[in-house]
Coordinates of C-alpha atoms in Angstrom, one line a residue:
M1 CA 53.8 105.2 163.5
T2 CA 52.0 107.5 165.9
A3 CA 52.7 107.2 169.6
I4 CA 52.0 109.6 172.4
S5 CA 54.7 109.4 175.1
S6 CA 54.0 109.3 178.8
D7 CA 55.2 111.6 181.5
R8 CA 54.0 109.1 184.1
A9 CA 50.7 110.8 185.1
V10 CA 47.7 108.5 185.3
T11 CA 44.5 110.2 186.5
G12 CA 41.1 108.7 186.4
T13 CA 39.9 108.1 182.9
V14 CA 42.4 110.4 181.2
H15 CA 46.1 110.1 180.8
V16 CA 48.1 113.3 180.7
M17 CA 51.1 113.1 178.5
G18 CA 53.3 116.0 177.6
G19 CA 50.4 118.3 177.7
V20 CA 48.1 116.1 175.6
V21 CA 45.1 114.6 177.2
T22 CA 44.3 111.1 176.0
H23 CA 41.1 109.3 177.0
I24 CA 41.5 105.8 178.3
E25 CA 38.5 103.7 177.5
S26 CA 38.4 101.4 180.5
A27 CA 39.6 100.8 184.0
M28 CA 41.6 97.8 182.7
E29 CA 43.5 100.0 180.3
M30 CA 44.3 102.5 183.1
Y31 CA 45.4 99.7 185.5
G32 CA 47.5 98.0 182.7
L33 CA 49.2 101.3 181.8
A34 CA 49.9 102.1 185.4
T35 CA 51.4 98.7 185.9
A36 CA 53.6 99.1 182.9
L37 CA 54.8 102.5 184.1
A38 CA 55.9 101.0 187.4
R39 CA 58.2 98.4 185.8
A40 CA 61.8 98.8 186.8
D41 CA 63.0 98.0 183.2
A42 CA 60.5 100.2 181.4
R43 CA 62.2 103.0 179.5
R44 CA 59.3 104.5 177.5
V45 CA 55.6 104.0 177.6
A46 CA 53.1 105.1 174.9
V47 CA 49.4 104.7 174.2
Q48 CA 47.4 104.2 171.1
L49 CA 50.2 103.0 168.9
G50 CA 49.5 102.5 165.2
P51 CA 47.9 102.0 162.8
Y52 CA 49.3 98.6 162.1
F53 CA 47.8 96.5 159.3
Y54 CA 46.6 93.0 158.7
V55 CA 44.6 91.3 156.0
R56 CA 41.2 89.6 156.6
E57 CA 38.7 88.5 154.0
A58 CA 41.0 89.9 151.3
K59 CA 40.8 93.4 152.8
R60 CA 43.5 95.4 154.4
R61 CA 42.5 96.4 157.9
R62 CA 44.1 98.5 160.6
H63 CA 44.6 98.1 164.3
F64 CA 45.8 100.4 167.2
F65 CA 47.4 98.9 170.3
D66 CA 46.2 100.3 173.6
A67 CA 49.7 100.6 174.9
G68 CA 53.3 99.9 174.2
V69 CA 56.4 99.6 176.4
W70 CA 60.0 99.8 175.4
L71 CA 62.2 97.9 177.9
A72 CA 65.8 98.5 178.9
D73 CA 66.9 95.6 176.6
G74 CA 65.5 97.5 173.6
T75 CA 62.5 95.2 173.0
L76 CA 59.0 96.6 172.3
H77 CA 56.0 95.0 173.9
L78 CA 52.6 96.0 172.5
F79 CA 49.4 95.4 174.5
A80 CA 45.8 95.0 173.5
V81 CA 43.5 95.1 176.5
K82 CA 40.3 93.0 176.4
P83 CA 38.4 91.2 179.2
K84 CA 38.1 87.5 178.6
R85 CA 34.3 87.7 179.0
S86 CA 34.2 90.1 176.0
S87 CA 32.5 88.8 172.9
R88 CA 35.5 90.2 170.9
Y89 CA 38.2 88.4 172.9
A90 CA 38.7 85.5 170.5
E91 CA 38.6 87.9 167.6
L92 CA 41.3 90.0 169.1
V93 CA 43.5 87.0 169.6
E94 CA 43.2 86.2 166.0
I95 CA 43.9 89.8 164.9
L96 CA 47.2 89.8 166.8
K97 CA 48.2 86.6 165.1
R98 CA 47.4 88.2 161.7
L99 CA 49.3 91.3 162.6
A100 CA 52.4 89.4 163.5
Q101 CA 52.3 87.7 160.1
D102 CA 51.2 90.7 157.9
D103 CA 52.9 93.8 159.2
P104 CA 56.7 93.6 158.9
R105 CA 57.2 96.4 161.4
L106 CA 56.1 94.0 164.1
A107 CA 58.6 91.3 163.3
D108 CA 60.7 92.0 166.4
A109 CA 57.9 93.2 168.7
Y110 CA 56.1 91.1 171.3
L111 CA 52.3 91.3 171.1
H112 CA 50.2 90.6 174.1
V113 CA 46.5 90.4 174.9
V114 CA 46.0 91.7 178.4
T115 CA 43.0 90.4 180.3
E116 CA 41.9 90.6 183.9
D117 CA 44.1 87.6 184.6
H118 CA 47.2 89.7 183.9
I119 CA 46.3 92.7 186.2
A120 CA 46.2 91.3 189.7
P121 CA 45.1 93.6 192.6
W122 CA 48.6 93.5 194.1
Q123 CA 50.1 94.8 190.8
V124 CA 47.6 97.7 190.6
Q125 CA 48.2 98.6 194.3
R126 CA 52.0 98.4 193.8
A127 CA 51.9 100.4 190.6
G128 CA 49.8 103.2 192.3
I129 CA 52.3 103.6 195.1
I130 CA 55.3 103.6 192.7
N131 CA 53.9 106.0 190.2
L132 CA 52.8 108.4 192.9
A133 CA 56.3 108.2 194.5
L134 CA 58.0 108.9 191.1
D135 CA 56.0 112.0 190.7
W136 CA 57.5 113.4 193.9
P137 CA 61.3 112.9 193.8
D138 CA 63.2 113.0 197.1
D139 CA 66.8 112.1 196.5
E140 CA 67.8 112.6 200.2
A141 CA 65.1 110.1 201.4
D142 CA 66.1 107.6 198.6
E143 CA 69.8 107.7 199.7
I144 CA 69.0 107.2 203.3
A145 CA 66.6 104.3 202.6
M146 CA 69.1 102.7 200.2
D147 CA 71.9 102.8 202.8
C148 CA 69.6 101.2 205.4
I149 CA 68.5 98.4 203.0
A150 CA 71.9 97.7 201.6
N151 CA 73.4 97.4 205.1
A152 CA 70.7 95.1 206.4
D153 CA 71.5 91.4 207.1
G154 CA 69.1 90.1 204.5
P155 CA 65.6 91.2 203.7
I156 CA 64.3 94.0 205.9
Q157 CA 60.7 95.0 206.5
I158 CA 59.8 98.5 205.3
A159 CA 58.5 99.3 208.7
D160 CA 61.9 98.6 210.1
V161 CA 63.5 100.8 207.5
D162 CA 61.3 103.6 208.8
L163 CA 62.3 102.9 212.4
D164 CA 66.0 102.8 211.6
T165 CA 66.0 105.9 209.4
G166 CA 63.3 108.1 210.9
L167 CA 62.0 108.9 207.5
G168 CA 58.4 108.7 208.6
H169 CA 55.9 109.4 205.7
R170 CA 58.8 109.7 203.3
C171 CA 59.9 106.1 203.8
L172 CA 57.5 104.1 201.7
S173 CA 57.8 106.5 198.8
A174 CA 61.6 106.3 199.0
V175 CA 61.5 102.5 198.9
A176 CA 59.0 102.6 196.0
R177 CA 61.3 104.8 193.9
L178 CA 64.2 102.4 194.7
I179 CA 62.1 99.5 193.5
A180 CA 61.2 101.4 190.3
H181 CA 64.9 102.2 189.7
G182 CA 65.7 98.5 190.0
V183 CA 68.1 98.8 192.9
V184 CA 65.7 97.3 195.5
A185 CA 63.6 94.2 195.1
I186 CA 60.3 93.0 196.6
P187 CA 58.9 89.5 196.3
H188 CA 56.5 88.7 193.5
G189 CA 52.8 88.9 194.4
V190 CA 53.4 91.1 197.5
R191 CA 51.6 94.4 198.1
L192 CA 53.9 97.4 198.5
D193 CA 53.2 98.5 202.1
T194 CA 55.1 98.8 205.4
D195 CA 54.6 95.1 206.1
A196 CA 56.5 94.0 203.0
F197 CA 60.1 92.8 203.1
V198 CA 62.7 94.2 200.6
H199 CA 66.3 93.7 199.8
A200 CA 69.1 95.3 197.7
V201 CA 69.3 93.7 194.3
D202 CA 73.0 92.9 194.6
R203 CA 72.2 90.6 197.5
E204 CA 70.4 87.3 197.4
P205 CA 67.4 87.2 199.8
V206 CA 67.7 85.0 202.8
H207 CA 64.9 82.5 203.2

């Protein structure tokens, strides 16, 4: 199996990975990959995985997945990106079913068709903030922000983290990295900005 590993850099229509420039064919692929990179439980991300094989009309055919994500629990999730409005959407769904049956290497993998329904604007926005923050480590800011969030009486607004710590422009990036590392949580469906509330993962949020 061929896989090109990611070093987290997503730029325009190309993805730079370990010195290799890989072309991404659509904005949906770029958004989907950026979202995958931002997952707290993602341990490795790669693009153009394959070839995998399936049989159709008595012929052996091959398929490459647009992206794959290995999670902390060891599971592999493979993604095929296709808008629902595409004339090939139904065909792709059928191909994934055949792949699951015909290629034994996929027995323990999870196969997904990613459509516009799976890449919400808030996910794209949050992923952009997180991936940019991860490209610019700042351990000092992370520690200061974490102390503030952990000592708060329940969820705290990121704007208040900034006020309490004086981190200024470093604050949002610090919180983003903490979310990416899985030690701070933000509610589902919420954009990652200074209006958002966050809490330490070892605390239940107060409603």
